[in-house]
Amino acid sequence: MNIAFGTTGYVISTVGFLFLFLLLLTTRQQSFQRSLLIFASLSNSVWALNSSVYFYHHFSVLSLLPVETIRNLSWFLLLLSSLSRKPNIKTLISTDKVTRQIILFLTSCFFLESSYSWIAWLPYRYIILLHLVQSSVGLWLIEQLYRRTTKQDRWMIKPICLGLGVTFAYDFALYANGVLTNRIDTMFFYGRGWVTIITLPLIIMTARRVKEWSTRIYISRDIVYSSTLLTVAGIYLLIMAFTGYYIRYIGGDWGNMVQNIFFALSGLILASLFMSESLRRQLKVFITKHFYANKYEYREEWTKFASTLEEDADSPYQVSLNAMIRPFDCERGMLAIMENGKLKKKAFYNQTEKYPESDNILEQLSANAIEHHWIIDIQDLKNETTKVPFKFDSNEIASITTFSYIIPITDKNTVKAVCFLSPPNSTHHLNWEDRDLMWAISKQLAVYLSLYHTNKKLTENEQFDTFNRMSAFLAHDLKNILAQLQLLSKNAKHHKDNPEFIDDAFDTIDSAVIRLNKVVDHLKKKNPQSNSAEVFDVEKIIQQACHEREIGQPNPTYETTSEKPFSLNTDRERFRNMLSHLIQNAQDATTPEGTVAVKTSTSKNDYVICIEDNGIGMSEDFIENRLFKPFDTTKGNSGMGIGAYDAKKMIEQLNGHISVESKKGQGTRFSIHIPLSECSDNNTYLHSSK
């Protein structure tokens, strides 16, 4: 059993150091310390392998000592190079007297031990004494390295100092006992492999922290935390087992019962300790503080931060508060925005709107935090241990008990918010790393809330824009209705006694009533485009539009070369308004003595409506950049700037297009093309013969 236990420890050590050796070979950066660490990993792997073979073949312990000397040499060189910062082995040996003496001593030990099986140069006890001296030298080098390292850099070399310190201390005890008893204790020797296993993760941790050692192996905090819990649990159960055995040994007849009761109670205590949140938090803080270069695992923190921002269940303010609280494990929190010097509370975490502090003092502190971009530590203000760039009332600060930190969340324009946090459970006191993380989260949350406010304003502006567009289209419709009524009023003076005119007037009034009803419906629906489609004869609508525009000069003329009438299934009133507006534009661009002609024809693929005038014309730049641009008009206050835009959109909805030909001073031709093929295929248009 003892042999299997000892062999297992050495085998695990062999595999572990071999893994570190292969890992270091994959790194690209070249350095002297990296090369020495590779040598140390290989020599430790060979030493552990030889030791495991020793148990099965019953070699003499003396046969293992030369390999152990090589192992010690590798560690000594690594420690000496870290002390002297020399770039290579040649410089290290030539410039450092202590290094030369140590190498000479170990070389002598190696030759004495290698030849001891043939020639016994020294008594057995003195050979053991040589290794006792080696372990002493190792402890001395570790002490020198730790003492000479600056305080701010000790966290880097602390793990390897602990690991090698345990190794050489164990060796010192082993060989000290050997010198006294003149033999190596076998049971003592069995445990060396397991002690070496303990040193391996500590060496890897230092290799990760020290850049010159060049290994990027990642040790998860969760793995270390879980392993620590399991190790503590194992040690606890081992102690309980020995205690239970002792109770049974001395208990006599009552021993079995007392032992069972003791095991039940010990299991209950272990379970309660594992379920204790405070113990778990303290353990996490201890591991993070003593075993890691950074207090936070930033890759994991930002991944969780991004996941928190993607939550849709809560408001953006609640999401922001949750994102700030999560890394620091605060029990309570509140997020508020500053509006006109007043706090407007937006989100709470395990907190209600009622708390003992006065809003006035919180408003003052929040305003200072935002103005000076300062994370306020309320406890520091109470103790007056930190100089701050603003004034405060100590008596009012003393009344704050709910919150411990005020973190500003601001940008240059839109966001002025603050987070109030209770004392964090993730740390005992905030240091520079905690504040840096708070600032980084604060800046990201400022962008997040700024985007939220911007999107909110854009949504409001879009609603106003939609309403303005609706108003413009409705005003355009009312303008056309007004043109009808003006034409009716003008002709009434001359034809009021004509029965045919009276009939036509009633038809015009009925048409105006229908169109006004549609305008009212559009206002109710808040959508000027929601018109019902109907089938109508396009040529009749064109004639009506020309008749309506007889109010203006020159009067439009109508001519068709199409052999077949064309019927269309769309909004009739909108189509007539569109034509009426295009005809009006032609009239406005032409003198009363000019001409405006409306012609229809049928090409191979399209039904074409042309509106021609010999007016002032347009430039190519105007046609390209302004003609179809909404709300851009050349008519001043008399125009809406949406007629051409509405015509283009409507024809495009009918799968057609508008082409414009114009020359300044010569006139303009608008050509509306509506595809015939689309009519029959999509049932949008109805094309029938007479």
XYZ file of C-alpha atoms in Angstrom:
690
model
C 0.000 0.000 0.000
C 2.788 2.435 0.923
C 4.714 1.604 -2.245
C 1.633 2.208 -4.446
C 0.919 5.481 -2.668
C 4.496 6.738 -3.075
C 4.743 5.612 -6.704
C 1.487 7.365 -7.612
C 2.810 10.686 -6.352
C 6.000 10.424 -8.382
C 4.138 9.329 -11.538
C 1.794 12.312 -11.317
C 4.802 14.578 -10.811
C 6.474 13.075 -13.880
C 3.427 13.736 -16.067
C 2.906 17.232 -14.650
C 6.448 18.466 -15.268
C 6.520 16.785 -18.669
C 3.356 18.719 -19.561
C 4.964 21.987 -18.431
C 8.077 21.134 -20.467
C 6.025 20.569 -23.658
C 3.958 23.682 -22.997
C 7.059 25.858 -22.721
C 8.420 24.442 -25.975
C 5.366 25.831 -27.813
C 5.986 29.431 -26.724
C 7.610 31.755 -29.242
C 9.254 34.326 -27.004
C 12.913 33.581 -26.270
C 14.474 34.452 -22.912
C 17.130 33.113 -20.577
C 14.635 32.446 -17.777
C 12.380 30.553 -20.183
C 15.260 28.275 -21.197
C 16.156 27.625 -17.550
C 12.512 26.861 -16.732
C 12.451 24.345 -19.607
C 15.599 22.730 -18.209
C 14.098 22.652 -14.703
C 10.864 21.071 -15.961
C 12.735 18.364 -17.836
C 15.137 17.596 -14.959
C 12.228 17.391 -12.460
C 10.336 15.066 -14.797
C 13.394 12.766 -15.112
C 13.987 12.890 -11.335
C 10.363 11.965 -10.573
C 10.476 9.130 -13.124
C 13.666 7.686 -11.600
C 12.146 7.901 -8.136
C 9.019 6.011 -9.231
C 11.163 3.260 -10.800
C 13.201 3.022 -7.560
C 10.217 1.677 -5.589
C 9.737 -1.348 -7.812
C 13.355 -2.325 -8.430
C 14.615 -1.565 -4.915
C 17.608 0.405 -6.083
C 19.832 2.063 -3.539
C 18.753 5.584 -2.647
C 22.290 6.674 -3.489
C 21.599 5.925 -7.169
C 18.921 8.650 -7.162
C 21.079 11.366 -5.630
C 23.039 12.404 -8.807
C 19.744 13.043 -10.682
C 18.459 14.996 -7.678
C 21.611 17.121 -7.761
C 20.907 17.975 -11.428
C 17.333 18.872 -10.427
C 18.599 21.179 -7.671
C 21.089 22.747 -10.090
C 18.264 23.646 -12.491
C 16.281 25.388 -9.726
C 19.379 27.171 -8.399
C 20.213 28.545 -11.850
C 16.655 29.796 -12.303
C 16.701 31.515 -8.900
C 20.181 33.010 -9.487
C 19.209 34.339 -12.933
C 16.111 35.953 -11.433
C 18.268 37.581 -8.767
C 20.969 38.897 -11.108
C 18.867 39.562 -14.252
C 21.675 38.278 -16.484
C 20.838 37.637 -20.168
C 22.654 34.286 -20.576
C 24.493 31.530 -18.700
C 27.933 32.731 -19.768
C 27.401 36.221 -18.349
C 25.826 34.776 -15.217
C 28.815 32.545 -14.441
C 31.485 35.063 -15.393
C 30.085 37.997 -13.398
C 28.576 36.364 -10.325
C 30.980 34.809 -7.796
C 28.196 33.148 -5.781
C 26.908 31.440 -8.943
C 30.361 30.044 -9.712
C 30.746 28.699 -6.175
C 27.312 27.063 -6.161
C 27.875 25.456 -9.582
C 31.299 24.180 -8.457
C 29.778 22.737 -5.280
C 26.970 20.952 -7.153
C 29.369 19.654 -9.801
C 31.550 18.160 -7.080
C 28.474 16.586 -5.456
C 27.430 15.074 -8.772
C 30.796 13.394 -9.406
C 31.091 12.134 -5.834
C 27.595 10.631 -5.930
C 28.010 9.165 -9.431
C 31.202 7.366 -8.505
C 30.116 6.361 -4.994
C 28.849 2.952 -6.130
C 32.382 2.083 -7.324
C 34.532 3.988 -4.880
C 33.271 5.054 -1.466
C 34.969 8.413 -1.176
C 33.092 9.455 1.913
C 31.022 7.760 4.588
C 27.290 7.377 3.777
C 26.321 10.022 6.344
C 28.444 12.676 4.583
C 26.793 12.007 1.243
C 23.457 12.657 2.916
C 24.962 15.770 4.482
C 25.821 17.117 1.028
C 22.110 17.076 0.124
C 21.233 18.653 3.438
C 23.536 21.521 2.432
C 21.892 21.668 -1.012
C 18.429 22.070 0.534
C 19.804 24.791 2.828
C 21.249 26.653 -0.164
C 17.875 26.370 -1.904
C 16.063 27.916 1.062
C 18.640 30.689 1.240
C 18.233 31.540 -2.459
C 14.446 31.632 -2.102
C 14.737 33.991 0.861
C 17.134 36.229 -1.094
C 14.833 36.353 -4.129
C 11.767 37.282 -2.101
C 13.577 39.841 0.066
C 15.283 41.594 -2.866
C 12.121 41.812 -4.965
C 10.229 45.097 -4.648
C 6.927 44.959 -2.805
C 4.883 45.790 -5.894
C 6.487 42.878 -7.805
C 6.415 40.240 -5.068
C 3.007 38.979 -6.163
C 4.701 37.639 -9.310
C 7.297 35.457 -7.588
C 5.329 34.609 -4.433
C 3.865 31.314 -5.801
C 7.203 29.821 -6.857
C 8.803 30.931 -3.583
C 6.078 29.063 -1.694
C 6.347 25.989 -3.937
C 10.121 25.644 -3.924
C 10.199 26.636 -0.263
C 7.976 23.639 0.587
C 10.145 21.368 -1.596
C 13.478 22.359 -0.057
C 12.040 22.492 3.477
C 10.788 18.924 3.068
C 14.182 17.866 1.688
C 15.896 19.581 4.624
C 13.768 17.627 7.114
C 14.330 14.370 5.188
C 18.117 14.686 5.051
C 18.443 16.128 8.554
C 16.715 12.983 9.827
C 19.014 10.919 7.588
C 22.168 12.535 9.004
C 20.975 11.829 12.546
C 19.938 8.210 11.906
C 22.496 7.428 9.183
C 19.730 6.226 6.838
C 16.958 7.609 4.611
C 13.513 7.100 6.128
C 11.463 5.209 3.519
C 8.081 6.570 4.667
C 9.523 10.084 4.576
C 10.777 9.421 1.075
C 7.326 8.224 -0.094
C 5.795 11.655 0.487
C 8.205 13.643 -1.702
C 6.236 12.974 -4.889
C 3.052 14.381 -3.366
C 4.892 17.422 -2.047
C 6.239 18.002 -5.557
C 2.680 17.870 -6.949
C 1.768 20.765 -4.659
C 4.602 22.873 -6.076
C 3.658 22.323 -9.739
C 0.585 24.630 -9.967
C 2.472 27.312 -8.024
C 5.335 27.165 -10.533
C 2.879 27.382 -13.441
C 1.224 30.382 -11.810
C 4.539 32.238 -11.573
C 5.397 31.257 -15.146
C 2.145 32.898 -16.221
C 2.736 36.064 -14.204
C 6.379 36.705 -15.123
C 6.553 37.824 -18.768
C 10.148 36.655 -19.278
C 9.144 33.085 -18.424
C 6.771 33.093 -21.403
C 3.910 30.746 -20.718
C 0.287 31.808 -21.234
C -1.417 28.880 -19.543
C -4.788 29.907 -18.097
C -5.911 28.731 -14.675
C -9.565 29.460 -14.167
C -10.588 31.100 -10.908
C -13.505 28.706 -10.732
C -11.168 25.706 -10.991
C -8.892 27.036 -8.252
C -11.901 27.926 -6.100
C -13.524 24.496 -6.556
C -10.224 22.678 -6.037
C -9.617 24.645 -2.854
C -13.049 23.752 -1.529
C -12.483 20.082 -2.315
C -9.035 20.149 -0.712
C -10.376 21.792 2.427
C -13.217 19.298 2.518
C -10.784 16.404 2.106
C -8.523 17.634 4.911
C -11.552 18.194 7.126
C -12.899 14.692 6.479
C -9.445 13.186 7.072
C -9.188 14.933 10.448
C -12.714 13.837 11.324
C -11.869 10.247 10.377
C -8.832 10.172 12.683
C -10.851 11.809 15.439
C -13.686 9.307 14.955
C -11.256 6.412 15.080
C -9.751 7.788 18.272
C -13.224 8.124 19.842
C -13.999 4.561 18.907
C -10.649 3.381 20.277
C -11.127 4.914 23.710
C -14.911 4.599 23.883
C -15.241 0.901 24.609
C -18.838 -0.329 24.259
C -20.125 3.165 23.613
C -17.489 3.891 20.988
C -19.458 2.823 17.903
C -22.517 4.870 18.824
C -20.495 7.974 19.746
C -18.479 7.595 16.561
C -21.643 7.536 14.400
C -23.062 10.570 16.213
C -19.748 12.392 15.728
C -19.687 11.604 11.995
C -23.263 12.881 11.611
C -22.439 16.130 13.390
C -19.209 16.609 11.423
C -21.081 16.060 8.144
C -23.686 18.634 9.203
C -20.949 21.154 10.042
C -19.237 20.546 6.673
C -22.498 21.010 4.777
C -23.297 24.219 6.667
C -19.839 25.601 5.915
C -20.207 24.840 2.203
C -23.613 26.541 2.172
C -22.323 29.650 3.923
C -22.278 32.532 1.424
C -20.018 34.655 3.613
C -17.418 31.876 3.839
C -17.542 31.303 0.089
C -17.131 35.014 -0.608
C -14.184 35.303 1.784
C -12.546 32.295 0.163
C -12.981 33.814 -3.305
C -11.485 37.096 -2.138
C -8.531 35.276 -0.545
C -7.823 33.222 -3.688
C -8.108 36.239 -5.983
C -5.906 38.366 -3.743
C -3.096 35.879 -3.210
C -3.008 33.760 -6.361
C -3.809 36.042 -9.300
C -2.131 39.007 -10.935
C -5.461 40.707 -11.630
C -8.334 40.982 -9.230
C -10.860 40.348 -12.001
C -10.987 37.971 -14.935
C -11.740 40.691 -17.480
C -12.651 38.421 -20.382
C -15.323 36.797 -18.243
C -16.417 40.142 -16.770
C -16.993 41.721 -20.176
C -18.795 38.642 -21.453
C -21.189 38.797 -18.500
C -21.492 42.566 -18.890
C -22.500 42.186 -22.547
C -25.023 39.484 -21.607
C -26.534 41.772 -18.980
C -26.985 44.582 -21.518
C -28.852 42.194 -23.827
C -31.585 41.589 -21.255
C -34.950 42.812 -22.548
C -37.151 42.063 -19.553
C -36.232 45.219 -17.634
C -35.981 48.883 -18.498
C -32.608 50.214 -19.742
C -32.116 51.902 -16.371
C -32.661 48.638 -14.476
C -30.337 46.806 -16.881
C -27.664 49.459 -16.293
C -27.996 49.154 -12.517
C -27.769 45.344 -12.689
C -24.667 45.594 -14.885
C -22.954 47.882 -12.372
C -23.875 45.815 -9.309
C -23.067 42.326 -10.638
C -19.213 42.463 -10.616
C -19.132 43.841 -7.074
C -21.906 41.703 -5.555
C -23.592 44.601 -3.750
C -26.695 43.871 -1.700
C -28.514 47.104 -2.579
C -28.365 49.780 -5.222
C -30.193 52.599 -6.952
C -29.827 54.429 -10.267
C -31.047 57.999 -10.706
C -30.733 60.721 -13.321
C -30.171 64.404 -12.651
C -32.807 66.730 -14.115
C -32.621 70.425 -13.256
C -30.596 69.688 -10.140
C -33.059 67.097 -8.839
C -32.658 63.354 -8.535
C -35.158 61.370 -10.558
C -35.025 57.758 -9.375
C -35.213 55.285 -12.237
C -34.200 51.832 -10.950
C -33.749 49.951 -7.663
C -32.004 46.757 -6.583
C -33.253 45.213 -3.316
C -34.172 48.760 -2.393
C -37.336 50.859 -2.269
C -37.765 54.576 -2.793
C -37.740 55.028 0.975
C -34.377 55.187 2.737
C -33.135 57.158 5.750
C -30.864 59.535 3.813
C -32.030 62.990 2.806
C -32.439 63.516 -0.932
C -30.789 66.911 -0.591
C -27.407 65.546 0.466
C -27.591 62.787 -2.183
C -28.395 65.422 -4.821
C -25.410 67.519 -3.761
C -23.026 64.569 -3.832
C -24.431 63.355 -7.158
C -23.983 66.788 -8.726
C -20.354 66.856 -7.511
C -19.706 63.325 -8.785
C -21.066 64.255 -12.233
C -19.321 67.629 -12.406
C -15.899 66.359 -11.334
C -16.193 62.833 -12.813
C -15.405 61.451 -9.374
C -16.277 58.099 -7.798
C -17.298 59.095 -4.293
C -16.381 56.796 -1.406
C -18.733 57.915 1.354
C -16.714 56.165 4.056
C -13.600 58.104 2.985
C -15.616 61.306 3.220
C -16.701 60.405 6.730
C -13.123 59.647 7.777
C -11.730 62.544 5.718
C -8.903 60.277 4.544
C -9.077 61.280 0.871
C -8.765 64.733 -0.638
C -11.703 65.483 -2.943
C -12.177 68.388 -5.424
C -15.431 69.604 -3.867
C -16.773 70.785 -0.531
C -19.175 68.825 1.661
C -20.825 68.965 5.052
C -19.401 66.299 7.394
C -22.523 66.278 9.552
C -24.768 65.549 6.575
C -22.381 62.878 5.253
C -22.550 61.103 8.627
C -26.302 60.545 8.122
C -25.732 58.335 5.052
C -25.963 54.664 6.037
C -27.599 52.895 3.078
C -25.058 53.636 0.349
C -21.267 53.535 0.320
C -20.353 54.579 -3.230
C -21.673 57.053 -5.793
C -20.582 56.346 -9.367
C -21.256 58.927 -12.108
C -22.537 57.762 -15.496
C -22.147 60.697 -17.859
C -21.352 61.691 -21.406
C -20.867 65.114 -22.975
C -24.466 65.684 -24.036
C -27.409 63.539 -23.006
C -26.636 61.323 -19.999
C -26.256 62.619 -16.456
C -26.898 59.702 -14.123
C -25.452 58.207 -10.937
C -25.369 54.748 -9.362
C -25.643 54.389 -5.587
C -24.117 51.145 -4.262
C -24.034 49.505 -0.863
C -20.702 48.019 0.367
C -19.441 45.377 -2.106
C -19.188 41.769 -0.956
C -16.530 40.955 -3.558
C -13.844 42.922 -1.723
C -13.115 44.405 1.682
C -11.948 47.742 0.321
C -11.937 49.281 -3.152
C -8.498 49.643 -4.686
C -7.377 51.128 -8.001
C -8.433 48.011 -9.927
C -11.983 48.166 -8.550
C -12.220 51.844 -9.460
C -10.858 51.214 -12.950
C -13.488 48.545 -13.510
C -16.182 50.894 -12.190
C -15.007 53.613 -14.585
C -14.916 51.235 -17.541
C -18.452 49.996 -16.804
C -19.613 53.569 -16.222
C -18.329 54.698 -19.626
C -19.993 51.783 -21.398
C -23.268 52.400 -19.574
C -23.103 56.073 -20.563
C -22.918 54.999 -24.221
C -25.718 52.478 -23.635
C -28.047 55.037 -22.024
C -27.085 57.688 -24.582
C -28.154 55.336 -27.375
C -31.396 54.673 -25.514
C -32.123 58.403 -25.154
C -31.166 59.044 -28.776
C -33.395 56.251 -30.064
C -36.214 57.551 -27.904
C -35.858 61.038 -29.383
C -35.631 59.607 -32.888
C -38.854 57.695 -32.304
C -40.573 60.871 -31.128
C -39.196 62.790 -34.089
C -40.377 60.076 -36.458
C -43.863 60.373 -35.006
C -43.807 64.139 -35.550
C -42.359 63.617 -39.022
C -45.147 61.171 -39.851
C -47.725 63.670 -38.624
C -46.110 66.477 -40.643
C -46.059 64.338 -43.763
C -49.699 63.438 -43.224
C -50.552 67.119 -42.799
C -48.689 67.998 -45.976
C -50.466 65.346 -48.035
C -53.843 66.323 -46.615
C -53.151 70.001 -47.293
C -52.275 69.000 -50.841
C -55.620 67.200 -51.188
C -57.489 70.169 -49.740
C -55.695 72.420 -52.201
C -57.020 70.366 -55.122
C -60.546 70.391 -53.688
C -60.253 74.137 -53.305
C -59.237 74.384 -56.980
C -62.430 72.531 -57.951
C -64.622 74.850 -55.901
C -62.798 77.938 -57.202
C -63.424 76.794 -60.777
C -67.094 76.224 -59.945
C -67.400 79.700 -58.369
C -65.692 81.321 -61.355
C -67.954 79.677 -63.944
C -71.105 80.274 -61.881
C -71.015 83.992 -62.699
C -71.421 83.262 -66.398
C -73.400 80.022 -66.484
C -75.651 80.063 -63.399
C -78.755 80.059 -65.595
C -77.555 77.107 -67.686
C -79.250 73.834 -66.539
C -76.273 71.762 -67.766
C -73.904 73.874 -65.675
C -76.112 73.379 -62.610
C -75.994 69.606 -63.104
C -72.213 69.775 -63.519
C -71.962 71.960 -60.403
C -73.828 69.399 -58.317
C -71.508 66.676 -59.619
C -68.511 68.812 -58.680
C -69.903 69.454 -55.195
C -70.608 65.736 -54.710
C -67.023 64.960 -55.778
C -65.669 67.562 -53.333
C -67.802 66.106 -50.513
C -66.490 62.612 -51.222
C -62.902 63.849 -51.251
C -63.402 65.843 -48.045
C -64.829 62.752 -46.360
C -61.715 60.883 -47.373
C -59.567 63.644 -45.907
C -61.464 63.354 -42.615
C -60.999 59.555 -42.649
C -57.287 60.038 -43.232
C -57.077 62.336 -40.232
C -58.759 59.745 -38.064
C -56.495 56.967 -39.302
C -53.338 59.132 -39.157
C -52.282 57.592 -42.465
C -52.712 59.576 -45.671
C -51.709 56.559 -47.750
C -54.385 54.151 -46.532
C -56.721 54.523 -49.543
C -59.027 51.885 -50.940
C -58.419 50.727 -54.496
C -61.082 50.756 -57.201
C -61.203 50.149 -60.947
C -61.506 53.250 -63.118
C -60.930 54.427 -66.678
C -57.655 56.336 -66.739
C -58.601 58.492 -69.747
C -61.735 59.786 -68.006
C -59.679 60.710 -64.924
C -57.183 62.546 -67.168
C -60.013 64.483 -68.792
C -61.433 65.403 -65.347
C -57.992 66.590 -64.193
C -57.627 68.741 -67.311
C -61.102 70.157 -66.758
C -60.283 71.006 -63.131
C -57.130 72.835 -64.178
C -59.014 75.084 -66.591
C -59.002 77.507 -63.681
C -55.394 78.260 -64.526
C -53.700 79.551 -67.687
C -52.858 78.278 -70.191
C -55.767 75.817 -70.369
C -54.487 72.237 -70.748
C -55.344 70.285 -73.887
C -55.928 66.544 -74.049
C -55.045 64.181 -76.883
C -54.810 60.389 -77.109
C -53.324 58.065 -79.693
C -54.100 54.912 -77.717
C -56.390 52.541 -79.586
C -57.690 50.941 -76.423
C -58.863 52.484 -73.162
C -56.795 51.742 -70.129
C -58.365 50.786 -66.770
C -56.440 50.887 -63.530
C -57.094 49.370 -60.102
C -55.776 51.817 -57.508
C -56.860 54.898 -55.518
C -58.760 57.009 -58.021
C -58.755 60.258 -56.065
C -55.040 60.101 -55.359
C -54.334 59.354 -59.026
C -56.450 62.345 -60.146
C -54.778 64.633 -57.589
C -51.375 63.505 -58.848
C -52.239 64.355 -62.473
C -53.857 67.626 -61.442
C -50.723 68.665 -59.586
C -48.404 67.817 -62.480
C -50.630 69.799 -64.854
C -50.614 72.715 -62.402
C -46.813 72.590 -62.239
C -46.705 72.811 -66.031
C -49.083 75.785 -65.945
C -47.020 77.542 -63.268
C -43.880 77.136 -65.387
C -45.549 78.537 -68.532
C -46.798 81.973 -69.473
C -50.542 82.394 -70.186
C -49.726 82.541 -73.891
C -47.872 79.211 -73.755
C -49.170 75.665 -74.150
C -49.750 72.725 -71.812
C -50.657 69.445 -73.506
C -51.612 66.094 -71.999
C -51.192 63.106 -74.318
C -51.674 59.388 -73.835
C -50.303 56.547 -75.930
C -49.531 52.866 -75.793
C -46.088 51.479 -76.484
C -45.084 47.859 -76.707
C -44.830 47.424 -72.927
C -46.229 50.598 -71.309
C -49.186 52.882 -71.159
C -47.684 56.372 -71.350
C -49.086 59.680 -70.095
C -47.123 62.757 -71.276
C -47.543 66.237 -69.843
C -45.697 68.783 -72.003
C -45.219 72.521 -71.727
C -43.119 75.161 -73.449
C -42.306 77.020 -70.264
C -39.081 77.998 -68.513
C -37.753 74.447 -68.227
C -35.387 72.956 -65.629
C -31.693 72.258 -65.376
C -30.339 68.711 -65.143
C -29.009 69.428 -61.659
C -32.464 70.525 -60.487
C -34.092 67.404 -61.959
C -31.472 65.158 -60.366
C -31.286 66.688 -56.887
C -34.418 68.699 -56.137
C -37.383 67.845 -58.355
C -38.493 64.735 -56.471
C -37.180 65.776 -53.070
C -40.051 66.085 -50.564
C -40.836 69.501 -49.058
C -38.459 71.259 -51.456
C -40.401 73.874 -53.434
C -39.606 76.834 -55.687
C -43.033 78.396 -55.157
C -42.398 79.951 -51.752
C -45.296 79.801 -49.294
C -47.763 78.852 -52.042
C -46.238 75.419 -52.603
C -45.938 72.301 -50.412
C -43.082 70.617 -52.298
C -44.674 67.157 -52.314
C -46.577 66.942 -55.620
C -43.747 65.539 -57.727
C -42.562 63.375 -54.828
C -46.066 61.896 -54.382
C -46.362 61.280 -58.141
C -43.057 59.421 -58.236
C -43.942 57.273 -55.216
C -47.385 56.378 -56.558
C -46.136 55.396 -60.004
C -43.359 53.306 -58.441
C -45.996 51.550 -56.327
C -47.692 50.710 -59.635
C -44.363 49.219 -60.862
C -43.930 52.081 -63.291
C -41.590 55.014 -63.616
C -41.459 58.705 -64.508
C -38.979 60.169 -66.960
C -38.339 63.897 -67.295
C -36.934 65.745 -70.311
C -36.343 69.459 -69.982
C -34.252 72.305 -71.324
C -34.091 75.726 -69.784
C -36.143 78.222 -71.787
C -37.657 75.522 -74.027
C -40.026 73.549 -71.835
C -40.476 70.225 -70.033
C -41.963 66.810 -70.750
C -43.127 64.517 -67.926
C -43.646 60.945 -69.145
C -45.494 58.531 -66.863
C -44.900 54.887 -67.832
C -47.242 52.196 -66.446
C -46.324 48.670 -67.636
C -49.028 46.762 -69.530
C -47.509 43.374 -68.718
C -47.758 44.025 -64.986
C -51.446 44.754 -65.361
C -52.557 41.347 -66.487
C -49.895 39.343 -64.542
C -50.486 40.852 -61.095
C -54.132 41.892 -61.530
C -53.112 45.421 -60.570
C -54.287 46.915 -63.824
C -57.226 45.975 -65.997
C -56.660 46.350 -69.715
C -59.715 45.602 -71.824
C -60.761 46.192 -75.422
C -63.780 48.185 -76.499
